[in-house]
Coordinates of C-alpha atoms (C1' of nucleotides) in Angstrom, one line a residue:
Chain A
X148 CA 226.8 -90.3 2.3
X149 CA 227.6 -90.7 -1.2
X150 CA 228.8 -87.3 -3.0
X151 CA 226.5 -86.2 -5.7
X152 CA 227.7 -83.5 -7.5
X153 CA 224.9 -81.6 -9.1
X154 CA 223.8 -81.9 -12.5
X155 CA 224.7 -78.1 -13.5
X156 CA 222.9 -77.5 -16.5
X157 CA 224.1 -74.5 -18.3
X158 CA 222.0 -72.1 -18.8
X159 CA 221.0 -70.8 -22.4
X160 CA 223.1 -67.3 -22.0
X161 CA 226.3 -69.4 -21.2
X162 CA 225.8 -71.3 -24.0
X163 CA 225.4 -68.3 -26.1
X164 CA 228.1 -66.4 -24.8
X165 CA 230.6 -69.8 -25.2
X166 CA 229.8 -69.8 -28.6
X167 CA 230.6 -66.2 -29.5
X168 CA 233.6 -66.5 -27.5
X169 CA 234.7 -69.3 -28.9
X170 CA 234.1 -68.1 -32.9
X171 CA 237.2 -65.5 -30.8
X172 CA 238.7 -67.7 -30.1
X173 CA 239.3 -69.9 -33.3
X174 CA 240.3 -67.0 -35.2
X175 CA 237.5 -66.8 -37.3
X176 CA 236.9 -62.9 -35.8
X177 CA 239.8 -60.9 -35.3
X178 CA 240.3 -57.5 -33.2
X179 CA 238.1 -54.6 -34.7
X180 CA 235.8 -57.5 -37.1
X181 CA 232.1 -56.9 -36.6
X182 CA 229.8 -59.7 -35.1
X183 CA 226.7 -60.3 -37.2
X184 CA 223.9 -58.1 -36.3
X185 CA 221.6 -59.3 -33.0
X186 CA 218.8 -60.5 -35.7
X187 CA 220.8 -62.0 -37.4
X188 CA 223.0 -63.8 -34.9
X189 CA 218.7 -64.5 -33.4
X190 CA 218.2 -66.4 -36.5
X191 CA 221.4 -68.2 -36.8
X192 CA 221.5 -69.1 -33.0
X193 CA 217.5 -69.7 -32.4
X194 CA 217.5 -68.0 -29.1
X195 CA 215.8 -64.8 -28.2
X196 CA 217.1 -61.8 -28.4
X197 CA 216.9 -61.2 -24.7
X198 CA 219.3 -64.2 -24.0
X199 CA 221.2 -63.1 -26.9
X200 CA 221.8 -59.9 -25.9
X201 CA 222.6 -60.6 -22.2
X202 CA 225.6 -63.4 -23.7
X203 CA 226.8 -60.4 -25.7
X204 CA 226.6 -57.9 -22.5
X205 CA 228.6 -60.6 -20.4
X206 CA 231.3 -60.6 -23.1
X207 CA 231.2 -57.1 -22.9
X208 CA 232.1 -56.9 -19.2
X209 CA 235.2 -59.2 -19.8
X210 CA 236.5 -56.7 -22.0
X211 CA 235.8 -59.0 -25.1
X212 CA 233.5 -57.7 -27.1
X213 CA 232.6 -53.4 -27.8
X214 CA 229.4 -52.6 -28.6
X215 CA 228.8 -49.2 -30.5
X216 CA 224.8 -48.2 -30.1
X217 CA 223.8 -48.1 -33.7
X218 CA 226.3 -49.4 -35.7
X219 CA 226.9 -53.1 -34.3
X220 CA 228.9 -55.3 -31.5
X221 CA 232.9 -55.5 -32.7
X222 CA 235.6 -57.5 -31.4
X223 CA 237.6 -55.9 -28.7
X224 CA 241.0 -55.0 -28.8
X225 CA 243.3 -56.9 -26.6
X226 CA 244.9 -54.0 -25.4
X227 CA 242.2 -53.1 -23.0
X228 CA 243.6 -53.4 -19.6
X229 CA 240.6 -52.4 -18.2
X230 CA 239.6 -56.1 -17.4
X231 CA 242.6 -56.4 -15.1
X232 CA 241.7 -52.9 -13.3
X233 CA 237.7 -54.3 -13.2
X234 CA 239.1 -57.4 -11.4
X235 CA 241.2 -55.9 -8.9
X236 CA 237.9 -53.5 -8.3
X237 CA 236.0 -57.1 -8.1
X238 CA 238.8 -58.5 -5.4
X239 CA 238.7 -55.1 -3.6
X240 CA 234.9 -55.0 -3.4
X241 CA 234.3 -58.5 -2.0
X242 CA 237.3 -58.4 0.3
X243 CA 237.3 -57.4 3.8
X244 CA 236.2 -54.0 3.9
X245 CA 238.9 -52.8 6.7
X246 CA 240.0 -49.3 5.3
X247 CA 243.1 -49.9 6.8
X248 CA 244.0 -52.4 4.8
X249 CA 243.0 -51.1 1.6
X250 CA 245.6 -48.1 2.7
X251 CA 248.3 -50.7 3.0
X252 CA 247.5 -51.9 -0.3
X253 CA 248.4 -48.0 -1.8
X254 CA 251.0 -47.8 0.1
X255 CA 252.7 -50.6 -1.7
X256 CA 251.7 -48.7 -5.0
X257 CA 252.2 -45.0 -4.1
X258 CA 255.9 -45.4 -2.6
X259 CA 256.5 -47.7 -5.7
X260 CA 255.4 -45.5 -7.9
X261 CA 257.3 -42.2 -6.8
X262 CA 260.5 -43.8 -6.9
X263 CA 259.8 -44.9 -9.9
X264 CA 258.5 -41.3 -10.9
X265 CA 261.5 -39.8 -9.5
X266 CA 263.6 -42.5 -12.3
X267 CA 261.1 -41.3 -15.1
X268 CA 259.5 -38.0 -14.9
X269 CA 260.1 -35.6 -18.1
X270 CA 260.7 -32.0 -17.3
X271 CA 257.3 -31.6 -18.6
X272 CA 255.6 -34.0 -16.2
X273 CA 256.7 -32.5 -13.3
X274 CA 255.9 -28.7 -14.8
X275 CA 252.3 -30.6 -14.6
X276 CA 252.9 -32.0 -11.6
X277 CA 253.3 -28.7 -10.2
X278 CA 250.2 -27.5 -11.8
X279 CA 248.1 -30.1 -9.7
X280 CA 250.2 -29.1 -6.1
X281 CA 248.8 -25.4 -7.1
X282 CA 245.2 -26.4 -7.9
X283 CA 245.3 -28.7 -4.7
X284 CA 246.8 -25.8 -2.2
X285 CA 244.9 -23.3 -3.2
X286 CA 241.5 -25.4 -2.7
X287 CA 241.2 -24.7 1.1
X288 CA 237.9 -23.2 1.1
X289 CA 236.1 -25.6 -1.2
X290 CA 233.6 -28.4 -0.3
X291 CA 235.2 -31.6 1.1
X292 CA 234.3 -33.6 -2.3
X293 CA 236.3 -30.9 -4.1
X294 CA 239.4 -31.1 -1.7
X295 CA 239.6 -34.8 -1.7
X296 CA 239.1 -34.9 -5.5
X297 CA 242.5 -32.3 -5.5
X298 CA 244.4 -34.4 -3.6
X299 CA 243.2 -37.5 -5.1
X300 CA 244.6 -35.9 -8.5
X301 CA 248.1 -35.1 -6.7
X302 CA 248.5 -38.9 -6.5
X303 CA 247.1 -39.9 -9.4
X304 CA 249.7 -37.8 -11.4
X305 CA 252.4 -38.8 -9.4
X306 CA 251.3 -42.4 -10.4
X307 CA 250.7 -41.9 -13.8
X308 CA 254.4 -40.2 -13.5
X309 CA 255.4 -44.0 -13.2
X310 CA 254.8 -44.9 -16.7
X311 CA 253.0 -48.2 -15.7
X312 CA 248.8 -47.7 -16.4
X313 CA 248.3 -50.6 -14.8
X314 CA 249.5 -49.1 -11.4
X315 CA 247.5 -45.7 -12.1
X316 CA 244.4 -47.9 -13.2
X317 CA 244.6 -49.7 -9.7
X318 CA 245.4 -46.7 -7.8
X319 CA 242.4 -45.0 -9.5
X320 CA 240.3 -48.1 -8.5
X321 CA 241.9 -47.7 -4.9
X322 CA 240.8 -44.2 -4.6
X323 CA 237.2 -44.9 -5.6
X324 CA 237.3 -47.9 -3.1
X325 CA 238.6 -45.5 -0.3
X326 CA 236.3 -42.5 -1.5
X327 CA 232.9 -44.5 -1.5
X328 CA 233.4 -46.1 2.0
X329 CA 234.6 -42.7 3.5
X330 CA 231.2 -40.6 2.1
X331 CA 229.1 -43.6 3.1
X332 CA 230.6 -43.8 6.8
X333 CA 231.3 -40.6 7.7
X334 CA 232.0 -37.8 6.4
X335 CA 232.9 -35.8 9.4
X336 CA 235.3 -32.9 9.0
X337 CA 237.7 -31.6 11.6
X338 CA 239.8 -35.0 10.9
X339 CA 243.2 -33.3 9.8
X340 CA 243.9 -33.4 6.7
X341 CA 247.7 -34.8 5.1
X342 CA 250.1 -31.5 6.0
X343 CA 250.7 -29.7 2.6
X344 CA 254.7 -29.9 3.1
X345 CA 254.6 -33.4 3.0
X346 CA 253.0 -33.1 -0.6
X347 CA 255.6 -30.9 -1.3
X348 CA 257.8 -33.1 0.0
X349 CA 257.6 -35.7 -2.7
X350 CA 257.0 -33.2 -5.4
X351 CA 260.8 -32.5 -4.7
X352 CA 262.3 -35.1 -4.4
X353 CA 260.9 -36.2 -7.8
X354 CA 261.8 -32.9 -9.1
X355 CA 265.3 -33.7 -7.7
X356 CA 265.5 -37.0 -9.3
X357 CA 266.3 -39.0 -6.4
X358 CA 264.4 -42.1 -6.0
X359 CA 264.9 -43.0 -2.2
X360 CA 263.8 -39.7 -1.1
X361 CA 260.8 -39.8 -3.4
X362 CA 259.9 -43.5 -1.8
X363 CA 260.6 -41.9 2.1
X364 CA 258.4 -38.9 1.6
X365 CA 255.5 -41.3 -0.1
X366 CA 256.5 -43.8 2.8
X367 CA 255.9 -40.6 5.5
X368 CA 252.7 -39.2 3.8
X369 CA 251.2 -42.8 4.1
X370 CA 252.0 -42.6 8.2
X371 CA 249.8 -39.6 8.0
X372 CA 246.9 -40.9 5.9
X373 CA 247.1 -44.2 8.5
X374 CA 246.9 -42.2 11.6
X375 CA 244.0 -40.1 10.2
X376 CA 242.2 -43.3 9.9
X377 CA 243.1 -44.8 12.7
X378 CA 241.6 -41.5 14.3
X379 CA 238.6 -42.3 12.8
X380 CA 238.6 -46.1 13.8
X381 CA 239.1 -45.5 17.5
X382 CA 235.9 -42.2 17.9
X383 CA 233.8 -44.5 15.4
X384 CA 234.3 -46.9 18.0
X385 CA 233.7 -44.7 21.1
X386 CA 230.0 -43.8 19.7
Chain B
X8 CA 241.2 -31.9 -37.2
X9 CA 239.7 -30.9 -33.5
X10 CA 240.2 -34.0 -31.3
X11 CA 236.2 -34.5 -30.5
X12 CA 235.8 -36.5 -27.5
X13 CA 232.1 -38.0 -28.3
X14 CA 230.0 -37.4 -25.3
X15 CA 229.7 -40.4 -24.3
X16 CA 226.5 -41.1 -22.2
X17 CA 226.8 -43.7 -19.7
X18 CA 223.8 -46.4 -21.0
X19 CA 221.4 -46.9 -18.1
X20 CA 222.8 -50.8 -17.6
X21 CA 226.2 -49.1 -16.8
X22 CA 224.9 -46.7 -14.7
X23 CA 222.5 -49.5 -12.9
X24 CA 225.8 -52.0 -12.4
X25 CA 228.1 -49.0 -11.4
X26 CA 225.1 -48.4 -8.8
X27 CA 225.1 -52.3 -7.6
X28 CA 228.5 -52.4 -7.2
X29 CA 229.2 -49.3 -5.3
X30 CA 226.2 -51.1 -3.2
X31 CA 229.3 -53.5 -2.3
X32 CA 232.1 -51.5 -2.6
X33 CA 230.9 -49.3 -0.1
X34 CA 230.3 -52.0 2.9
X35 CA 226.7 -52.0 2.6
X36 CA 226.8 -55.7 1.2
X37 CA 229.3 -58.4 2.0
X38 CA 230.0 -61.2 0.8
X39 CA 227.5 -63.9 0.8
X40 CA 224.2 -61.5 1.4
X41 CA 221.2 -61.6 -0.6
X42 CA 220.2 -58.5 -3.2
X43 CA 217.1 -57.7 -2.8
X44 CA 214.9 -59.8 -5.6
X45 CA 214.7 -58.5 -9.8
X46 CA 210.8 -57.1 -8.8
X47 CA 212.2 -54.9 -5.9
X48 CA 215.2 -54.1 -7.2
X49 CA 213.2 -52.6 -10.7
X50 CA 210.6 -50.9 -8.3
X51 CA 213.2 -49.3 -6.3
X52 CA 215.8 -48.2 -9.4
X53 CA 213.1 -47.5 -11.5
X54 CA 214.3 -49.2 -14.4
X55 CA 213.1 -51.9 -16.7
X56 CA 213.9 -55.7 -15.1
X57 CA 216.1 -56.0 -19.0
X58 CA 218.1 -53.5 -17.6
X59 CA 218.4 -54.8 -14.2
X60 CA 218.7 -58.3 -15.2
X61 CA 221.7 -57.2 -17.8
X62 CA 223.2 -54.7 -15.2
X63 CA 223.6 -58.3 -12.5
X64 CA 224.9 -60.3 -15.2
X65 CA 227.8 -58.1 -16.1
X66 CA 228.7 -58.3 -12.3
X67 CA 228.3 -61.9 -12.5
X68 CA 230.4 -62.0 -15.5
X69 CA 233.5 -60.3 -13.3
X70 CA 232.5 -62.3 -10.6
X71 CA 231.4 -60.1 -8.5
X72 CA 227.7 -61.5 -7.7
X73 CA 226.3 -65.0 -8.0
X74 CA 223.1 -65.7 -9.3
X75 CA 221.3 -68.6 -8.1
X76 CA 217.9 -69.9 -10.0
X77 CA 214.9 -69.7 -8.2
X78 CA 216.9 -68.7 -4.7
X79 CA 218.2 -65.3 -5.5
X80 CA 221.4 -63.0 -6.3
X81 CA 224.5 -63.3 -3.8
X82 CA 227.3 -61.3 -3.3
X83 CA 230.3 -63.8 -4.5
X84 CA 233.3 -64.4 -2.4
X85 CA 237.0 -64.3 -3.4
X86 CA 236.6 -67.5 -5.1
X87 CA 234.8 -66.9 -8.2
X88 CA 237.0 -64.1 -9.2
X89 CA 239.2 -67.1 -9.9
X90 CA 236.8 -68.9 -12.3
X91 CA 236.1 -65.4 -14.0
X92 CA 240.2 -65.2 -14.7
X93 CA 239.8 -68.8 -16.0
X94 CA 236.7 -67.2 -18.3
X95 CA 238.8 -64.5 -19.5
X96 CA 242.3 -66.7 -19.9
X97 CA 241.3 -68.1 -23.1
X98 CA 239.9 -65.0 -24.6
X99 CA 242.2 -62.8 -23.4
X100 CA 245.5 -62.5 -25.3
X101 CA 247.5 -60.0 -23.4
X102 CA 251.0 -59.0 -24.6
X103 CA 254.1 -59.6 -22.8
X104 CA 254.1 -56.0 -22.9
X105 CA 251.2 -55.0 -20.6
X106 CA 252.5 -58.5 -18.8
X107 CA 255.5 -56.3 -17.8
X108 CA 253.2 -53.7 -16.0
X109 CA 251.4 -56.2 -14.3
X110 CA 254.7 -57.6 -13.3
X111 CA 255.5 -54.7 -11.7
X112 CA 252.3 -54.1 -9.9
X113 CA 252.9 -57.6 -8.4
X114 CA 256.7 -56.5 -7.6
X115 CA 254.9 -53.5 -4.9
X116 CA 252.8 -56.2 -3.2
X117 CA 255.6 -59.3 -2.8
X118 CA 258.0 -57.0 -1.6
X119 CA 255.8 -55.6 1.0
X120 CA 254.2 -58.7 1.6
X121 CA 257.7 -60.4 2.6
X122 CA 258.4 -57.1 4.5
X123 CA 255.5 -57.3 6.7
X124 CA 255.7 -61.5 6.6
X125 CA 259.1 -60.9 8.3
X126 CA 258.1 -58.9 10.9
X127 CA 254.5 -60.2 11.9
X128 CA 254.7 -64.1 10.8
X129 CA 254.5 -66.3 14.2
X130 CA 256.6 -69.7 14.2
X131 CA 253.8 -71.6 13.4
X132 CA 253.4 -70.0 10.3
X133 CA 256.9 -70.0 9.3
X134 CA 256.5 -73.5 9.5
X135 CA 254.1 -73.6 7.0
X136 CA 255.6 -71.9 4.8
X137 CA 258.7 -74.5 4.9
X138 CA 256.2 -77.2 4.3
X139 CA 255.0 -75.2 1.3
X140 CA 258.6 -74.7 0.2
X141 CA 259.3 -78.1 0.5
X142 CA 256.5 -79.1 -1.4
X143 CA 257.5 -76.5 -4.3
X144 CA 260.9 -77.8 -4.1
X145 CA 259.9 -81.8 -4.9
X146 CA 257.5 -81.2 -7.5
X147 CA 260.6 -80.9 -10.2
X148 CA 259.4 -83.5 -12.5
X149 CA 255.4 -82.8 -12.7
X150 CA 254.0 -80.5 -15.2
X151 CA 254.1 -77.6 -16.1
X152 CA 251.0 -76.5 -14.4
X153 CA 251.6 -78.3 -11.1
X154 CA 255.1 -76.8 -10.7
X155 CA 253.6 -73.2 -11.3
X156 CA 251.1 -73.9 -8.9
X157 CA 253.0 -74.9 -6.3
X158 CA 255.2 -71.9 -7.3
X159 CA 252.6 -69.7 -6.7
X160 CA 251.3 -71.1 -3.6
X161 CA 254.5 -70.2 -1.9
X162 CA 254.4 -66.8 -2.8
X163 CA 250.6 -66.6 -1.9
X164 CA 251.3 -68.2 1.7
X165 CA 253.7 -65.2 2.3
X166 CA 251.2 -62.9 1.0
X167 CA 248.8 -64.6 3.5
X168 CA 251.5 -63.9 6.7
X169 CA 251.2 -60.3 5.9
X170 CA 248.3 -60.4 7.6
X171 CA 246.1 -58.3 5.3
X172 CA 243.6 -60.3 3.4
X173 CA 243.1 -57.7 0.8
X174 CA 247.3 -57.5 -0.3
X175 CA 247.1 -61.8 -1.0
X176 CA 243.1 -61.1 -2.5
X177 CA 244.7 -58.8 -5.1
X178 CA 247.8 -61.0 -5.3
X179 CA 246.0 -63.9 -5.9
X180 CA 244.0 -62.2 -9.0
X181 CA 247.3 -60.9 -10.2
X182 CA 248.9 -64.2 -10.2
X183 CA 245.5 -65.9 -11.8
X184 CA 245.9 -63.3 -14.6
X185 CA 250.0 -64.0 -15.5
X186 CA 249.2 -67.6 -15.2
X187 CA 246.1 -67.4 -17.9
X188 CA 248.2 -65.2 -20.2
X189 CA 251.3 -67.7 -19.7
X190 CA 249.2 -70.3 -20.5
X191 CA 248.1 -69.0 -23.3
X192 CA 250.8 -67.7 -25.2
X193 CA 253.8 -70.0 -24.3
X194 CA 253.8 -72.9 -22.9
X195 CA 257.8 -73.5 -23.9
X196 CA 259.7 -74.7 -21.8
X197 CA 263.2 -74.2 -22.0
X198 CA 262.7 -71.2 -20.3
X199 CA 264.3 -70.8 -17.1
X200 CA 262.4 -70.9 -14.0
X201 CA 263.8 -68.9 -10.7
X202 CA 266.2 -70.7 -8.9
X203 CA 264.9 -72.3 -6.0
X204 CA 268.1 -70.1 -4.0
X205 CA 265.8 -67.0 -4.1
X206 CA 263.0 -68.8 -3.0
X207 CA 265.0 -70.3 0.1
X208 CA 267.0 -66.6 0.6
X209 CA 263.1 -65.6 0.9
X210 CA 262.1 -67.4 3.4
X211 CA 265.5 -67.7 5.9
X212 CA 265.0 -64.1 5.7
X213 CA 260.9 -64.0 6.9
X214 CA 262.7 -67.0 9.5
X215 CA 265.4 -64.5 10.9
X216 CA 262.5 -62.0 10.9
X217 CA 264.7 -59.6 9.0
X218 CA 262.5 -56.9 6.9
X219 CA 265.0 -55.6 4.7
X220 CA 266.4 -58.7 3.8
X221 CA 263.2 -60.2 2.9
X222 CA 262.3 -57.2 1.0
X223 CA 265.6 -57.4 -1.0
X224 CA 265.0 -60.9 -1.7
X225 CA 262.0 -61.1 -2.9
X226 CA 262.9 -57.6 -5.2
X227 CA 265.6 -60.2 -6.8
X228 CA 263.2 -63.0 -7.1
X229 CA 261.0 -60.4 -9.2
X230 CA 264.6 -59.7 -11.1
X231 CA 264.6 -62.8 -12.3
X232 CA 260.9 -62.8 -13.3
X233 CA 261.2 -59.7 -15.6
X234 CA 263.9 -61.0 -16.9
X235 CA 262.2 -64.1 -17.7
X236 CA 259.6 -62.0 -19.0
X237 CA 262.0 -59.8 -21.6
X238 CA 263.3 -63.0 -22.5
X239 CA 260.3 -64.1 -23.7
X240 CA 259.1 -61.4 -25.2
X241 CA 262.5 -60.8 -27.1
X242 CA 261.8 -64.1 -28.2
X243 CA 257.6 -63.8 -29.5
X244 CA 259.6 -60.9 -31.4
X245 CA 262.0 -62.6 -33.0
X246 CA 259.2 -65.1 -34.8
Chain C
dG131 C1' 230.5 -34.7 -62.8
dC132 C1' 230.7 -33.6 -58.1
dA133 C1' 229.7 -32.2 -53.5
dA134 C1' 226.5 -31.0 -49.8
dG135 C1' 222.6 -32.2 -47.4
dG136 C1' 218.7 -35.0 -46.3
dT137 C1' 216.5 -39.2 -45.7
dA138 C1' 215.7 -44.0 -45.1
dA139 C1' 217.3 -48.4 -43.6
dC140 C1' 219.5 -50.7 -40.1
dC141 C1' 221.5 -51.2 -35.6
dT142 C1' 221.4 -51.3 -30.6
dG143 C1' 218.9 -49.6 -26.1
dT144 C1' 214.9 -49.9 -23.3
dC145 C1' 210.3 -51.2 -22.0
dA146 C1' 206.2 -54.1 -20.7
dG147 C1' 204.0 -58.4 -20.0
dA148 C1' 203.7 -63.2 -20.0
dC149 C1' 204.9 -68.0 -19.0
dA150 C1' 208.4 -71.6 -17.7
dT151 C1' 211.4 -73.6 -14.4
dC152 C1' 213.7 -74.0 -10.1
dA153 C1' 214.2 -73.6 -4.8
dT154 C1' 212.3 -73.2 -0.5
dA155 C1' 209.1 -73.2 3.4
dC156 C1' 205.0 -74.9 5.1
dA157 C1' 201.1 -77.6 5.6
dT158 C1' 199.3 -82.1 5.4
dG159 C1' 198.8 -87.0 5.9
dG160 C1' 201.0 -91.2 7.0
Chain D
dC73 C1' 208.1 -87.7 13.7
dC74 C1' 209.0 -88.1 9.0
dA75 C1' 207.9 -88.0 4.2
dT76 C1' 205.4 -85.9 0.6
dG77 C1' 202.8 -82.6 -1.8
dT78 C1' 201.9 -77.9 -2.6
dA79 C1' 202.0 -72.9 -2.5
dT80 C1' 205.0 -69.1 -3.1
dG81 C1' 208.4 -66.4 -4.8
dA82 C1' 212.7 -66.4 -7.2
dT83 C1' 215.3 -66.4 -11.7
dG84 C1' 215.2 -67.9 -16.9
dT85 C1' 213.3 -67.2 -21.4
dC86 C1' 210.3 -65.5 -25.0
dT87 C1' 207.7 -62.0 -27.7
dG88 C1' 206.6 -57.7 -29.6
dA89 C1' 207.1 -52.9 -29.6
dC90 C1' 209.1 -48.4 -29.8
dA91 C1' 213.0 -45.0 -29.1
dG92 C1' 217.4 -43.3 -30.4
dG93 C1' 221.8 -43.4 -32.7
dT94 C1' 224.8 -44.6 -37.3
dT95 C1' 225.6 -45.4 -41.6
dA96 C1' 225.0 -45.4 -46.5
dC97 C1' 222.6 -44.0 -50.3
dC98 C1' 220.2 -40.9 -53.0
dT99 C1' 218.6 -36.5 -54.2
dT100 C1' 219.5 -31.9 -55.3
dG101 C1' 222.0 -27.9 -56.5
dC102 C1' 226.2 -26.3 -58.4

DNA sequence: GCAAGGTAACCTGTCAGACATCATACATGG
DNA sequence: CCATGTATGATGTCTGACAGGTTACCTTGC
């Protein structure tokens, strides 16, 4: 059996899109320069506009290329981290979709992230921080989506307490992750939720400045938030 | 001057992808199924098959979904995500700045990961990951690319003895992305790589199925990695 | 002369329909 | 039973059109 690797013939929009990236990639188009309008760039490349514009969209996703509706496509900034988030979404969306393991995955990031909040935090910050434990303790009576999104919030600050938006950006993506499979599979109340005072918890011990407590109490909260769904796991089973 | 946040309305390609890939995110797909076909799809989102067709190639462009001529669209597995880093690498320049965050997002997971390697990894697997160490230890005089490869295979097979598939999925993309922006904006050498004594102190400690002490070592393996990181950077400053 | 406002030109976004090309399954003939 | 041709449905590309947003210029009033 002799190996024939197939003749993979580009298509059309992967040529395009090579091109354009490469005219980035030379240096001949800098961060913020405008690319020739889509006639133009029709004329120039003799391709359609449809194959055109689908090059440019692809671009787009890889955080390359911006394109402002009514003015013209411009060269991306660098600085837009949003590719690295999008492609720890992608990893998270095509791997193994065991909840369980996702929560390991913030676990890493959430105890990370309140020692390091617990290092960083202005006085400021954690006046805000405070702000969010109000908004999400006093949202008892609301709809399930609003309670989640409260707590969801809680983290996030806590997170973005770090100083690292790569961490909050992947956290963000985390919660989104955990929030879609949870309204898709069930969205059952009467599972308990996280206990308040262990919230509170790591709001003081960042408040206090003290980095191993911060890490314990993120460490503790993530127990709770495993046995909730282990909970889950075992009566989703039982049906 | 009143800080206008332009309302930005969410074009319908974005709001067609965002709808795909919650399709995925949420379990409903899994890697390797089929979409339903461009005609379906446009009947059932109501949208034109431009839209549609731009919305999959986005996804395909993260490598989320493959697209197959004449067969259909797929959702892609793990792999791809790797030759959508290799898209962006080139393209790509990010600064040793943001490098630093992602650094640090890859700290949370390796020190877990050699945490949980300690305390689950069966003797079989240890054994592997001597092979691998051995391996990363002889490959001294190769280039520069094998050496970080095999590098970076050690650390992904301790990833792997976590156990959880999504914690070496995301490592894997992180280390994809360091290695692209390496690649691209130094390729010096001169500067130092981590001595191979963390590496070992690593792995004797997953051996002696000691937590702490793996965790320790591999948070002083990451030392020396955002230091080599600084160093670099210092340096790009200095030109 | 200058500034405010309106308008026209240009740009991207979306749509509909058509045809080409590729992959697969099935029927047919050897 | 195997090989081949074909029908079918999938994605790839093209064309033309219109809608909606941006920008620059030009007019108008001061």
């Amino acid at each position: 059996m002799i190996q024939i690797n197939p003749v993979s013939q580009p298509s059309l929009v992967d040529e395009v899109a090579g091109r354009l990236r490469q005219l980035v990639e030379s240096g001949a188009l800098t961060t913020g320069d405008r690319l020739p309008s889509e006639p133009q760039l029709v004329k120039r490349l003799k391709v359609s506009r449809t194959v055109l514009r689908e090059a440019i969209g692809r671009l787009e996703a890889i955080g390359l290329l911006t394109v402002r509706r009514g003015s013209g496509t411009f060269v991306a900034n660098g600085e837009s981290l949003t590719t690295a988030t999008q492609l720890i979404r992608s990893a998270l969306a095509i791997s193994t979709h065991d909840l369980l393991k996702v929560a390991e995955l913030r676990r890493c990031i959430e105890t990370h992230c309140a020692r390091r909040a617990a290092q960083f935090a202005t006085d400021a910050e954690i006046a805000d921080l405070q702000a969010h434990y109000q908004r999400m303790t006093t949202s008892a009576g609301l709809p399930i989506e609003s309670v989640m999104k409260y707590d969801f919030d809680f983290h996030k600050k806590i997170a973005q307490l770090s100083g690292n938006d790569v961490l909050s950006g992947v956290l963000q993506v985390i919660q989104d992750f955990i929030y879609a499979s949870i309204a898709q599979t069930m969205e059952q109340p009467g599972l308990p939720q996280a206990p308040h005072d262990l919230h509170l918890e790591m709001m003081e011990a960042i408040r206090a400045r003290d980095p191993e407590r911060a890490e314990r109490a993120a460490a503790a909260h993530m127990d709770t938030v495993d046995a909730r769904l282990k909970f889950v796991a075992k009566k989703s089973a039982q049906d």
